[in-house]
PDB file of C-alpha atoms and ligand atoms in Angstrom:
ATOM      1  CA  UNK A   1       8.739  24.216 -11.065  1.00 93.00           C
ATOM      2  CA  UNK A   2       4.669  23.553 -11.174  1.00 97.00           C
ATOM      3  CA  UNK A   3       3.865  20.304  -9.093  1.00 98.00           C
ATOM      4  CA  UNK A   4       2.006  17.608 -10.224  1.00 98.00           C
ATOM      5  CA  UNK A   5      -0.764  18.635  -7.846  1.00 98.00           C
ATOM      6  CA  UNK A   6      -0.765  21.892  -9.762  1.00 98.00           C
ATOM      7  CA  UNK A   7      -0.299  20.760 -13.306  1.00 98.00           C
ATOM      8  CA  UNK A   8      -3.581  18.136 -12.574  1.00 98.00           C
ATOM      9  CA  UNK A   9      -5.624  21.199 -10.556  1.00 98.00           C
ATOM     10  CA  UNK A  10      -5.122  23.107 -13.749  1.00 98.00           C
ATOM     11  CA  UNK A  11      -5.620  20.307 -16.313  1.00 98.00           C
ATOM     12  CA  UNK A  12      -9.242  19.757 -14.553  1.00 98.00           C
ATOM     13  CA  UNK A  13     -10.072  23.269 -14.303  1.00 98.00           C
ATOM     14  CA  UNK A  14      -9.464  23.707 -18.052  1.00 98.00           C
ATOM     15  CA  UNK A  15     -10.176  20.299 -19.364  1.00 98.00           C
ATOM     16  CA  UNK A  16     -13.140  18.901 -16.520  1.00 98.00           C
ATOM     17  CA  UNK A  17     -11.939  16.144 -14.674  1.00 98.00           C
ATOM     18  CA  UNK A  18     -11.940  13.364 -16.865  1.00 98.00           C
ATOM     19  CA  UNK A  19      -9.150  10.283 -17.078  1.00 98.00           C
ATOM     20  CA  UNK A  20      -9.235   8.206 -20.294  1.00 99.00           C
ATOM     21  CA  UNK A  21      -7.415   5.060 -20.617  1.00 98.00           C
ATOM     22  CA  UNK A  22      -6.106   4.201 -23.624  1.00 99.00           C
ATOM     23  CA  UNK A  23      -6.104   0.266 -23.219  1.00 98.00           C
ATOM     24  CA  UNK A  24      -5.193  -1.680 -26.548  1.00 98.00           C
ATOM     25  CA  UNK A  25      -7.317  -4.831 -25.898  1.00 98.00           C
ATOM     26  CA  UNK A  26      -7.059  -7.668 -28.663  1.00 98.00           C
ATOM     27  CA  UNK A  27     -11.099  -7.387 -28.906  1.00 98.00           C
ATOM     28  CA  UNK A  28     -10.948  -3.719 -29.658  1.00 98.00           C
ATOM     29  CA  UNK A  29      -8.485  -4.398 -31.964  1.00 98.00           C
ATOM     30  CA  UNK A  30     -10.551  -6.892 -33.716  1.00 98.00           C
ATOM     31  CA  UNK A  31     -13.914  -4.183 -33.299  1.00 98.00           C
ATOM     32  CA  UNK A  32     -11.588  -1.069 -34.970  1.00 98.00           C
ATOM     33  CA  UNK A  33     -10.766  -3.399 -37.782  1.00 98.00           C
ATOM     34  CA  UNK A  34      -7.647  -3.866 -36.788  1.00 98.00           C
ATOM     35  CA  UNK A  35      -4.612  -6.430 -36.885  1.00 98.00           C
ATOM     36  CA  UNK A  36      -3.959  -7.892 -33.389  1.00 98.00           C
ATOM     37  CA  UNK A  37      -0.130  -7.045 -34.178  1.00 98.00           C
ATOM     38  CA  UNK A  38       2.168  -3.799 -34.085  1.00 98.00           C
ATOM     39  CA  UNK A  39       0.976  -2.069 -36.632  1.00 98.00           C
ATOM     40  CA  UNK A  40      -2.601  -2.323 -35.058  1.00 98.00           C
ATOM     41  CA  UNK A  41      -1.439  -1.325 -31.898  1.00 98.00           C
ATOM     42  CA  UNK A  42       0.523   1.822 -33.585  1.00 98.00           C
ATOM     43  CA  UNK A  43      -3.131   2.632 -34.850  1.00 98.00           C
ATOM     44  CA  UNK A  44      -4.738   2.704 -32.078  1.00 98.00           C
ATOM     45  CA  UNK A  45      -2.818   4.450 -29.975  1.00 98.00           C
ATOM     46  CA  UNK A  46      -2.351   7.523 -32.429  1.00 98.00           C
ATOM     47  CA  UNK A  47      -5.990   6.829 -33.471  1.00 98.00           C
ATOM     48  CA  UNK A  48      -6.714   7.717 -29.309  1.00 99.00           C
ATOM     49  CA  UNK A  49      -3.798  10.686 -29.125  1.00 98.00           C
ATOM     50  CA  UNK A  50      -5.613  12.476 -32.468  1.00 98.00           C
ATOM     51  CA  UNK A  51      -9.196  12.147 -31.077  1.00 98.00           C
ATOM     52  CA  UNK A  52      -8.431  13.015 -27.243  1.00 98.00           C
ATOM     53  CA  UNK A  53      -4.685  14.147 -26.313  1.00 98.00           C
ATOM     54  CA  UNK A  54      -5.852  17.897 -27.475  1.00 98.00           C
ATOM     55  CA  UNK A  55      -8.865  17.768 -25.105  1.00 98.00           C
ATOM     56  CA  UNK A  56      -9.075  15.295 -21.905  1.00 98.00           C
ATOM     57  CA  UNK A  57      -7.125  16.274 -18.824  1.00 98.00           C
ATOM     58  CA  UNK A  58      -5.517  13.062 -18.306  1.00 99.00           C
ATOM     59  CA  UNK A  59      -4.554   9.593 -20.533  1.00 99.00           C
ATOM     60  CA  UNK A  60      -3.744   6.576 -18.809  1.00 99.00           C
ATOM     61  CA  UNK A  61      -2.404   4.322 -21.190  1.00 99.00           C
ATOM     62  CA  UNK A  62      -1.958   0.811 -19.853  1.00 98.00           C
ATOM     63  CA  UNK A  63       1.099  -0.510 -19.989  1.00 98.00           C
ATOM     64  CA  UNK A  64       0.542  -4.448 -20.015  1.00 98.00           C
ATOM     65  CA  UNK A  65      -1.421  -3.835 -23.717  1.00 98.00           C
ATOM     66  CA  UNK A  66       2.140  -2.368 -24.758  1.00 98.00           C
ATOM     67  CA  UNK A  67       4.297  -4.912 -22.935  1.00 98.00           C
ATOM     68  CA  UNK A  68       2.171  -7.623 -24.878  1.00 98.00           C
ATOM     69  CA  UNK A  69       4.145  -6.863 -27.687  1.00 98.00           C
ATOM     70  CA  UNK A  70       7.804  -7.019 -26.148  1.00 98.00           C
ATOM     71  CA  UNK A  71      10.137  -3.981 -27.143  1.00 98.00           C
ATOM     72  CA  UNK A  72       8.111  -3.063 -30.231  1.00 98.00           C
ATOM     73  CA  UNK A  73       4.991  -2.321 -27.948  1.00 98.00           C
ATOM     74  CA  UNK A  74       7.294  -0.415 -25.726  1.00 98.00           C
ATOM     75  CA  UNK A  75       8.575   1.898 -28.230  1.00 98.00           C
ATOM     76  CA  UNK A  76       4.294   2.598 -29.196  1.00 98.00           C
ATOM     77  CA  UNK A  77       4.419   3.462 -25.618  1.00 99.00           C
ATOM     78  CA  UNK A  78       7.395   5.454 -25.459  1.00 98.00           C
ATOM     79  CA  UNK A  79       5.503   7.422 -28.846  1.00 98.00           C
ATOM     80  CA  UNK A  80       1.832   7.284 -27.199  1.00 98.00           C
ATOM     81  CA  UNK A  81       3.531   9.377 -23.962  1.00 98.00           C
ATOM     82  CA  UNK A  82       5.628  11.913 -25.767  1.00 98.00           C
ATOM     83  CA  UNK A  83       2.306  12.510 -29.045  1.00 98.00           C
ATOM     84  CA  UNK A  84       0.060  12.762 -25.261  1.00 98.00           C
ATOM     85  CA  UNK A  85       2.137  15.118 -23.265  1.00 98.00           C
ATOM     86  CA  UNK A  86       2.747  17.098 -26.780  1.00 98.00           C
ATOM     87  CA  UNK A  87      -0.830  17.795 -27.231  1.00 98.00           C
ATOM     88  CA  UNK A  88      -1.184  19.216 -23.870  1.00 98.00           C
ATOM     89  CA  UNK A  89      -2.571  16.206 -21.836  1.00 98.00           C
ATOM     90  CA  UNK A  90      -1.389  15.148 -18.715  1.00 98.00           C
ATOM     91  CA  UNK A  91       0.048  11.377 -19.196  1.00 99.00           C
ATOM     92  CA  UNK A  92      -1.259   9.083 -16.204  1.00 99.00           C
ATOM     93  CA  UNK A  93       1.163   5.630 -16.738  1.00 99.00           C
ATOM     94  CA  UNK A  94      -0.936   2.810 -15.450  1.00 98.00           C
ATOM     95  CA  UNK A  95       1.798   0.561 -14.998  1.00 98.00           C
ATOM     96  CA  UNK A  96       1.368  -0.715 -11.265  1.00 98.00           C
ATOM     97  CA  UNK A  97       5.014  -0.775 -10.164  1.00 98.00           C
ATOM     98  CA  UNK A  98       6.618  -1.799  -6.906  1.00 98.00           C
ATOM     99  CA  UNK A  99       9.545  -3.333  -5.215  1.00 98.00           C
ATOM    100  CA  UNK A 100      11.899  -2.942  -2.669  1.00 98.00           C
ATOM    101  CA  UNK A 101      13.191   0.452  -2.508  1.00 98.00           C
ATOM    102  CA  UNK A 102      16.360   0.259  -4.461  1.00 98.00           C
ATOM    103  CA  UNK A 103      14.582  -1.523  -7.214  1.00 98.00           C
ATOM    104  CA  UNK A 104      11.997   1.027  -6.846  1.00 98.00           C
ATOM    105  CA  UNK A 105      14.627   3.418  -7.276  1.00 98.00           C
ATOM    106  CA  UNK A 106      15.419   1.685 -10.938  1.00 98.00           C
ATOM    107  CA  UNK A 107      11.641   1.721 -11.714  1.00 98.00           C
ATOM    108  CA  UNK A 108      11.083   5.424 -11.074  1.00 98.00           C
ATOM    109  CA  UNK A 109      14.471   6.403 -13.021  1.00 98.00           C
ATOM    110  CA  UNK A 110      12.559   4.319 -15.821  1.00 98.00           C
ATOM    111  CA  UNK A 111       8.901   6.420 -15.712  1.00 98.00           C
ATOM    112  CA  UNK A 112       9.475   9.690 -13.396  1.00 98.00           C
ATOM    113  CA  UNK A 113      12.980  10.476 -14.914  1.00 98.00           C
ATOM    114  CA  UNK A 114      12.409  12.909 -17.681  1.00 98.00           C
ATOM    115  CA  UNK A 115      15.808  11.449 -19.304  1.00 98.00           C
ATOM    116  CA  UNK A 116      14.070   8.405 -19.738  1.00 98.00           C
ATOM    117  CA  UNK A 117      11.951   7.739 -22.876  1.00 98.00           C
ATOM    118  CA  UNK A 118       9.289   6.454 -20.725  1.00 98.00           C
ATOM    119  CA  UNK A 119       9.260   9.432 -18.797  1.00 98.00           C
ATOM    120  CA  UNK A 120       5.395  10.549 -17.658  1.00 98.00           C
ATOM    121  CA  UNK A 121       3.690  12.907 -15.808  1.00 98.00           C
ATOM    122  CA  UNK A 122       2.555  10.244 -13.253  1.00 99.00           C
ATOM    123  CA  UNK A 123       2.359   6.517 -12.644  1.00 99.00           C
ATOM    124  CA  UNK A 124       0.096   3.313 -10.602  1.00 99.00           C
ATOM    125  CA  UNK A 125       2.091   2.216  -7.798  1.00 98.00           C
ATOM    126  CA  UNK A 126       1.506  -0.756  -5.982  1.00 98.00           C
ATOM    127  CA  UNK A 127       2.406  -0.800  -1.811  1.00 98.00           C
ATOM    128  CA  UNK A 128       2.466  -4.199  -0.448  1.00 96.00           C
ATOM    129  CA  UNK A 129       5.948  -4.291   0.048  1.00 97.00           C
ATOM    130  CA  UNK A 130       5.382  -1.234   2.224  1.00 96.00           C
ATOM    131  CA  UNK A 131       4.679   2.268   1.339  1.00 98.00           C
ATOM    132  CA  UNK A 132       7.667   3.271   3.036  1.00 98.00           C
ATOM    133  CA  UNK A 133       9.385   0.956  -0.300  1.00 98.00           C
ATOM    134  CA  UNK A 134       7.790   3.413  -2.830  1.00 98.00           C
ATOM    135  CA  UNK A 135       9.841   6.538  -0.944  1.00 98.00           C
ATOM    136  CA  UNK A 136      12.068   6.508  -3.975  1.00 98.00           C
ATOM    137  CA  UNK A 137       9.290   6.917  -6.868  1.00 98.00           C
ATOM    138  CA  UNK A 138       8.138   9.937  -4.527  1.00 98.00           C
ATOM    139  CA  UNK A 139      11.427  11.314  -4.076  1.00 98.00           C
ATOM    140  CA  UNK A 140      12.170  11.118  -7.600  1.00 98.00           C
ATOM    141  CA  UNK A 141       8.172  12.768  -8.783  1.00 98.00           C
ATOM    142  CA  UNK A 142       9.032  15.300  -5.962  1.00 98.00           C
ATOM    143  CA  UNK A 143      12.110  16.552  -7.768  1.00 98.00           C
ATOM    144  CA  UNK A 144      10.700  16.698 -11.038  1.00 98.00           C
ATOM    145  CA  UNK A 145       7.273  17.932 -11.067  1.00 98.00           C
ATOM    146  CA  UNK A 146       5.827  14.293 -11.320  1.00 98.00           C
ATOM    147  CA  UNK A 147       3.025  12.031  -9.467  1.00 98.00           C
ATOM    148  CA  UNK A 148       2.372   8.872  -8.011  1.00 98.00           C
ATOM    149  CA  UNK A 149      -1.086   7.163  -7.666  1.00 99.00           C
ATOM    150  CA  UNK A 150      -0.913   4.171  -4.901  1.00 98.00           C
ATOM    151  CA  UNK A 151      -3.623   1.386  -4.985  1.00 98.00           C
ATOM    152  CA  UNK A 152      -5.413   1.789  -2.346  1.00 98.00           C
ATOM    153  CA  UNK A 153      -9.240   0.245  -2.610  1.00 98.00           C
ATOM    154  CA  UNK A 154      -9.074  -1.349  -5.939  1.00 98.00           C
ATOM    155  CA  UNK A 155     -12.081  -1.124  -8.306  1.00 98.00           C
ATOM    156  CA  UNK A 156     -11.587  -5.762  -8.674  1.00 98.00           C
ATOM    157  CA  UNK A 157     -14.182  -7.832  -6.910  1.00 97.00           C
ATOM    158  CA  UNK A 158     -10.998  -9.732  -5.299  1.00 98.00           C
ATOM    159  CA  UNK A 159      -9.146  -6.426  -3.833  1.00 98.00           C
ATOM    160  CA  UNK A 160     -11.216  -6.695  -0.020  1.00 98.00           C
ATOM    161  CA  UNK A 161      -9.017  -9.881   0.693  1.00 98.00           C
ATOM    162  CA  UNK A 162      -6.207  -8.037   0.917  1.00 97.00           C
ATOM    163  CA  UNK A 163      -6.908  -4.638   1.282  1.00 98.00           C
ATOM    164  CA  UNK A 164      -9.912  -5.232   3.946  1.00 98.00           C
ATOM    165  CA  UNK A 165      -7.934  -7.337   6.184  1.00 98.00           C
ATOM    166  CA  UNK A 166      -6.937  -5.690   9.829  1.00 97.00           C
ATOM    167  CA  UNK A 167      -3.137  -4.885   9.831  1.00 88.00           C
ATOM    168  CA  UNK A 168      -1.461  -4.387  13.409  1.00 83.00           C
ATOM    169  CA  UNK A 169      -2.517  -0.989  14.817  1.00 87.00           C
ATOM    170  CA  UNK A 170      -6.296  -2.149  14.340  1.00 94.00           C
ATOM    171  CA  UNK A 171      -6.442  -0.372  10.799  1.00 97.00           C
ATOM    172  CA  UNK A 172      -6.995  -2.078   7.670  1.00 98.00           C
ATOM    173  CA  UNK A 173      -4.276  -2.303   4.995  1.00 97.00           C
ATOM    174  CA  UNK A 174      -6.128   0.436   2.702  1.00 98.00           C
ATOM    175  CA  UNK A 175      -6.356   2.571   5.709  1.00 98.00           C
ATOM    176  CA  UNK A 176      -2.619   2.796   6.086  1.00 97.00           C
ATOM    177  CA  UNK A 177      -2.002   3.777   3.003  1.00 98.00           C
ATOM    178  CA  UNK A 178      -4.369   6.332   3.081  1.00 98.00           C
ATOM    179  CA  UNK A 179      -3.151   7.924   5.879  1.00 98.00           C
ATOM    180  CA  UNK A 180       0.455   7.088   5.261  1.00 97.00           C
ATOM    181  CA  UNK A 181      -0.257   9.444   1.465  1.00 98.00           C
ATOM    182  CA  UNK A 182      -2.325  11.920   3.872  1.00 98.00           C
ATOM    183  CA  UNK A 183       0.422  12.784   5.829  1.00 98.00           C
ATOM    184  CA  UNK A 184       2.713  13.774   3.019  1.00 97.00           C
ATOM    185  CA  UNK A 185       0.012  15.445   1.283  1.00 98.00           C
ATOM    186  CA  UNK A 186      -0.914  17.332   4.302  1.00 97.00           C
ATOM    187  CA  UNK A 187      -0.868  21.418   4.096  1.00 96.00           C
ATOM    188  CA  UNK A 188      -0.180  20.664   0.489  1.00 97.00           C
ATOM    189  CA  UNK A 189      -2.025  23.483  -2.318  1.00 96.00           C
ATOM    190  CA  UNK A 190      -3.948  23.390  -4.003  1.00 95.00           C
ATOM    191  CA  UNK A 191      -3.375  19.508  -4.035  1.00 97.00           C
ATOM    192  CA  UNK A 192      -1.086  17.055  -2.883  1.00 98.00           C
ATOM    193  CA  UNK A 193       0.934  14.999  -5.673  1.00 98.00           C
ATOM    194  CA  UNK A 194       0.218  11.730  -4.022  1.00 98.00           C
ATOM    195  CA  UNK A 195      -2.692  10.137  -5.547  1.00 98.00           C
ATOM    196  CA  UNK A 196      -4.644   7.214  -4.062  1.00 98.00           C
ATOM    197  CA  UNK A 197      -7.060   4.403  -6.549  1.00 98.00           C
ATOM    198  CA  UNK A 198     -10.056   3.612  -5.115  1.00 98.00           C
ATOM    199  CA  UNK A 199     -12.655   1.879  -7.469  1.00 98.00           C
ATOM    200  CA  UNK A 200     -15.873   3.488  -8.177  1.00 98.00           C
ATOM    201  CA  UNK A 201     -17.549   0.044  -7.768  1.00 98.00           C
ATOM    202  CA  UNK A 202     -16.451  -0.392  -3.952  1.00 98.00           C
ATOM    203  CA  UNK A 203     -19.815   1.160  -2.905  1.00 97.00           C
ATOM    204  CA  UNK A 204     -19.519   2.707   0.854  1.00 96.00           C
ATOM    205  CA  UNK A 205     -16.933   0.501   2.652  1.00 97.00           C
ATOM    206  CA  UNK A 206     -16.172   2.591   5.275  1.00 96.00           C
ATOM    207  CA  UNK A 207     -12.744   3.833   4.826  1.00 97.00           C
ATOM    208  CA  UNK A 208     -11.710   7.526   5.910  1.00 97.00           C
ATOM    209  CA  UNK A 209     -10.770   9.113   2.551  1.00 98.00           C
ATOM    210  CA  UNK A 210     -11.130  12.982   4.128  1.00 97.00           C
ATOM    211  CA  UNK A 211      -7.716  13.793   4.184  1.00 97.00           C
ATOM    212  CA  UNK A 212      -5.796  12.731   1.264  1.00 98.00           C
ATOM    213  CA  UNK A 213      -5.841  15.923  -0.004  1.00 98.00           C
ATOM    214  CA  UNK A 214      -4.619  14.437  -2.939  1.00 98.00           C
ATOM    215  CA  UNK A 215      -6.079  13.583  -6.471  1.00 98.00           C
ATOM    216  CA  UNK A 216      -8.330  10.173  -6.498  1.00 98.00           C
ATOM    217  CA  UNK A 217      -8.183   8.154  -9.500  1.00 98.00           C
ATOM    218  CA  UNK A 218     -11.622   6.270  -9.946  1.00 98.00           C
ATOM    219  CA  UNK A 219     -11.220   3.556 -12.388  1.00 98.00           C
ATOM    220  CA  UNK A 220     -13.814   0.601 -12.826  1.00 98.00           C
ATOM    221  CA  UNK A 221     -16.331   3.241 -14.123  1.00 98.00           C
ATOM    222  CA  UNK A 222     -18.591   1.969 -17.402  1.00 98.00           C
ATOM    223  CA  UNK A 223     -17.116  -1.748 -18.374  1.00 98.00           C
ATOM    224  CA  UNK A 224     -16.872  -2.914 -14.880  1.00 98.00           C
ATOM    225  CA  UNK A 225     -20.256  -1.750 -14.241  1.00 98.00           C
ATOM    226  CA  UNK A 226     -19.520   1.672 -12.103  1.00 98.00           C
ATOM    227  CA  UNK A 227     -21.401   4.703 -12.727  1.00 98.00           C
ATOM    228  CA  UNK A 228     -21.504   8.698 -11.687  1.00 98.00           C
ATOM    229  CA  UNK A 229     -24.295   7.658  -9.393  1.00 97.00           C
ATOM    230  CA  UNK A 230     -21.973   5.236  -7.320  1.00 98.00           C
ATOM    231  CA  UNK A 231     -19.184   7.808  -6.423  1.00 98.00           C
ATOM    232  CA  UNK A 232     -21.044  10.269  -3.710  1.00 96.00           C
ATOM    233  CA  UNK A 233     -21.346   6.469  -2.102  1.00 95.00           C
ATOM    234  CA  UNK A 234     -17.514   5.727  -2.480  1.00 97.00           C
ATOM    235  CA  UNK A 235     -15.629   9.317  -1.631  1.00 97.00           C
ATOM    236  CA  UNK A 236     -18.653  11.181   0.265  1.00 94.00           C
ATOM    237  CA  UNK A 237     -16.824  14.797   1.404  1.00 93.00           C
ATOM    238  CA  UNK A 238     -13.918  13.592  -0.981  1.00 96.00           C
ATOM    239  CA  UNK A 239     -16.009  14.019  -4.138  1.00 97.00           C
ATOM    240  CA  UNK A 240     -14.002  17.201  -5.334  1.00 96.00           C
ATOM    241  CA  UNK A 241     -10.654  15.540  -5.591  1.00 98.00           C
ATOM    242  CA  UNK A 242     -12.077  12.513  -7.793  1.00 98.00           C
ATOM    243  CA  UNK A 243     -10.369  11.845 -11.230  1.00 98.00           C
ATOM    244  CA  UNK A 244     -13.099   9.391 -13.282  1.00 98.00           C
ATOM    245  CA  UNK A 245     -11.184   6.912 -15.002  1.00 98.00           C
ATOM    246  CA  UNK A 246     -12.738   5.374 -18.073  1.00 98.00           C
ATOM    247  CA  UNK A 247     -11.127   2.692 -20.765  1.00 98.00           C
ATOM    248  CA  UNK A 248     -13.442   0.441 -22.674  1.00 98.00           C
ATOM    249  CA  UNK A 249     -16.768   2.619 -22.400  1.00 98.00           C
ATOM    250  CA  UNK A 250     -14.774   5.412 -24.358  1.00 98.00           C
ATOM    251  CA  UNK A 251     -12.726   3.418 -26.488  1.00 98.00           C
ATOM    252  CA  UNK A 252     -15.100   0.803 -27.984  1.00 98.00           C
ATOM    253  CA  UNK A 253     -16.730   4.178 -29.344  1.00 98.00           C
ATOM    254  CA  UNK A 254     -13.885   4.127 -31.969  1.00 98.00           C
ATOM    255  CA  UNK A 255     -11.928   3.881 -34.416  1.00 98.00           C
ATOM    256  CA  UNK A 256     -13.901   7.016 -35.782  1.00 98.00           C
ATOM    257  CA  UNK A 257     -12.436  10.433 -34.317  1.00 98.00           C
ATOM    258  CA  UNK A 258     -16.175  11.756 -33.470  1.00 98.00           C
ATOM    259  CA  UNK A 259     -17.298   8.381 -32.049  1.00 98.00           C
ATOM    260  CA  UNK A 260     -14.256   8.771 -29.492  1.00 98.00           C
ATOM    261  CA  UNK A 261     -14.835  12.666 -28.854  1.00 98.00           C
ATOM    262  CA  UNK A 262     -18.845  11.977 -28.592  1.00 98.00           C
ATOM    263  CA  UNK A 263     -18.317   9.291 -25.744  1.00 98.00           C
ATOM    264  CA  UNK A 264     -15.641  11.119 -24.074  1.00 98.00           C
ATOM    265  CA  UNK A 265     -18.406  14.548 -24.346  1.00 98.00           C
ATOM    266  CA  UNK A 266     -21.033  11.968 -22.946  1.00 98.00           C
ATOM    267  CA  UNK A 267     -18.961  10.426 -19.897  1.00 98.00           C
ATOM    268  CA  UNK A 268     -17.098  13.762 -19.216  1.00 98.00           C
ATOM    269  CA  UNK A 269     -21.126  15.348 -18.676  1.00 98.00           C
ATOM    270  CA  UNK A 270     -22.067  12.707 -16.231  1.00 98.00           C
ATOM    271  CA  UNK A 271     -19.409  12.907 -14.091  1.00 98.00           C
ATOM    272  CA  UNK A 272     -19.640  16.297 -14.091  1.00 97.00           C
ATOM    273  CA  UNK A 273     -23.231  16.158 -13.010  1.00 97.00           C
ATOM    274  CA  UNK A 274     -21.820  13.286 -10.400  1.00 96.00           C
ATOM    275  CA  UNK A 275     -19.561  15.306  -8.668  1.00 96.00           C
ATOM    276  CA  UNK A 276     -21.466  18.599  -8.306  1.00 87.00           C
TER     277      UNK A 276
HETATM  278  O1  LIG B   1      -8.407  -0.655  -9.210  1.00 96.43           O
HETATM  279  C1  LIG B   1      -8.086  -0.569 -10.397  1.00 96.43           C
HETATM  280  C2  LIG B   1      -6.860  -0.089 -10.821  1.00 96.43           C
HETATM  281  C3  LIG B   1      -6.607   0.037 -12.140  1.00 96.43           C
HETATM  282  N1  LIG B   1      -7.517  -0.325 -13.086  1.00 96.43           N
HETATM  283  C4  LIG B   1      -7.157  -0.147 -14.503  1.00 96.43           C
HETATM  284  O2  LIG B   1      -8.045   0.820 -15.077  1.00 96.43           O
HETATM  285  C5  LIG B   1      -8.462   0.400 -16.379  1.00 96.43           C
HETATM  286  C6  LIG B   1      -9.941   0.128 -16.368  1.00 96.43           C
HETATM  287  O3  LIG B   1     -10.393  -0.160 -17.658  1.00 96.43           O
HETATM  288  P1  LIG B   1     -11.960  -0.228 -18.038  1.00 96.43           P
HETATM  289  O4  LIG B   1     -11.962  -0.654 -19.463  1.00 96.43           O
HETATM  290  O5  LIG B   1     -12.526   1.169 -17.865  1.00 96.43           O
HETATM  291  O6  LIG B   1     -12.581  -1.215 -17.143  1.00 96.43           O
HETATM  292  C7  LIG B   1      -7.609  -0.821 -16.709  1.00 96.43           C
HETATM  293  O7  LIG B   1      -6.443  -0.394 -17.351  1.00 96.43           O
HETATM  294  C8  LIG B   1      -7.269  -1.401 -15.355  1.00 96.43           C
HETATM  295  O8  LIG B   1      -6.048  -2.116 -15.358  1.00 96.43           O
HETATM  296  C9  LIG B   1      -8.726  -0.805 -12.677  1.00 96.43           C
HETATM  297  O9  LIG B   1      -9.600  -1.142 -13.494  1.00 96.43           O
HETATM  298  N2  LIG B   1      -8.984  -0.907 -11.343  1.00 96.43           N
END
């Protein structure tokens, strides 16, 4: 069985390394002309899967834009993964889960489990109840191919609080993690299946990123203001395992099929040029 570090080496050799985000926001509703209900949402999710699934190495949908809707946005989700992972890309589910361990054990059934209608290639963590907590979403990803991105230096102008703060053993919080994913990632090829976020609008903050050896998703590119230029500042020697993560910037390109493909063309060239 192909890793996730594998499937996501390939999917970026073959595709360029390019996340979009396929985030159902009531404005871009309203700017695609559509209803701020179901069937709107049904839209534009298949409206995103038709333009991009066929061509981007990795979706992210986010799962609150479902959730909005109860179990009727669930079941768009549950179609937005399977129509994704049919057309051949790799389905990143930005859902931000975590718990204590045996209710982390529920959670993964629900997204890692390929009996589970939820099932994707890989999902957001979150680790402040631990990292140790999350052992059962990696368990689970390890057994089936899957991957797990933990927050790590969020892209949010409020993350530092938290993450910056000086936990015992003189490191910050964000440091532990990182070198709490390095370790199992170590020795790992071509690429760990432990992914950290780290927010391309963090600027140079010091952290030690050199030995993830894992994939690093890069949201907060575009709409939050990040660009290409920021990320040599943010991952330095790290720049070859950055995933760019872009929602909005992309998306408000829409609802036409060539307005989505054009933007995705445009962002996918300067990150390209970005990360050498
Ligand atoms: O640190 C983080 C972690 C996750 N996100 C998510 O990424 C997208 C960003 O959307 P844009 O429209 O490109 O700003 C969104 O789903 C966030 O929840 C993040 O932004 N930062």
């Amino acid at each position: 069985m192909e890793t996730f570090g594998e499937r996501l080496h390939r999917a970026v050799a073959e595709r360029g390394p390019l996340c979009v985000g396929i985030d159902p926001h009531a404005s871009l509703l309203a700017r695609w002309g559509l209803s701020d209900d179901i069937a709107g949402l049904e839209r534009f999710a298949r409206t995103v899967v038709d333009a991009l699934a066929d061509r981007v190495a990795v979706l992210k949908p986010q799962s609150a834009f479902f959730e909005r809707f109860g179990s009727r946005g669930v079941a768009v989700l549950e179609s937005t993964i399977r129509q994704s992972r049919e057309a051949g890309a790799l389905v990143l589910l930005d859902v931000k889960r975590g718990d204590i361990g045996s209710t982390m054990a529920a959670y993964a059934d629900a997204y890692l489990n390929p009996a589970s209608t939820l099932c994707s290639d890989a999902i957001t963590v979150s680790p402040y109840l631990g990292v140790g907590s999350l052992q059962p979403a990696f368990d689970l990803a390890a057994a089936h191919g899957g991957g797990v991105f933990v927050l790590a230096l969020t892209s949010n102008p409020e993350g530092p609080a938290v993450q910056h703060a000086v936990a015992g053993g003189g490191k910050t919080v964000a440091q532990t993690v990182i070198d709490e994913i390095s370790q199992v990632n170590a020795g790992v090829k071509p690429l760990g299946s432990l992914g950290l976020v780290v927010g391309a609008t963090i600027g140079d903050t010091g952290h030690d990123l050199s030995k993830v050896n894992g994939p690093l998703l890069a949201p907060g590119l575009g709409a939050q203001g990040g660009t290409p230029d920021d990320l040599r500042a943010v991952f330095g020697e790290s720049l070859h395992n950055v995933l760019p993560s872009y929602s909005r910037e992309v998306l408000s390109a829409g609802p036409e099929i060539a307005g989505l493909r054009a933007a995705t063309d445009r962002v996918l060239a300067g990150v390209r040029a970005a990360l050498g």
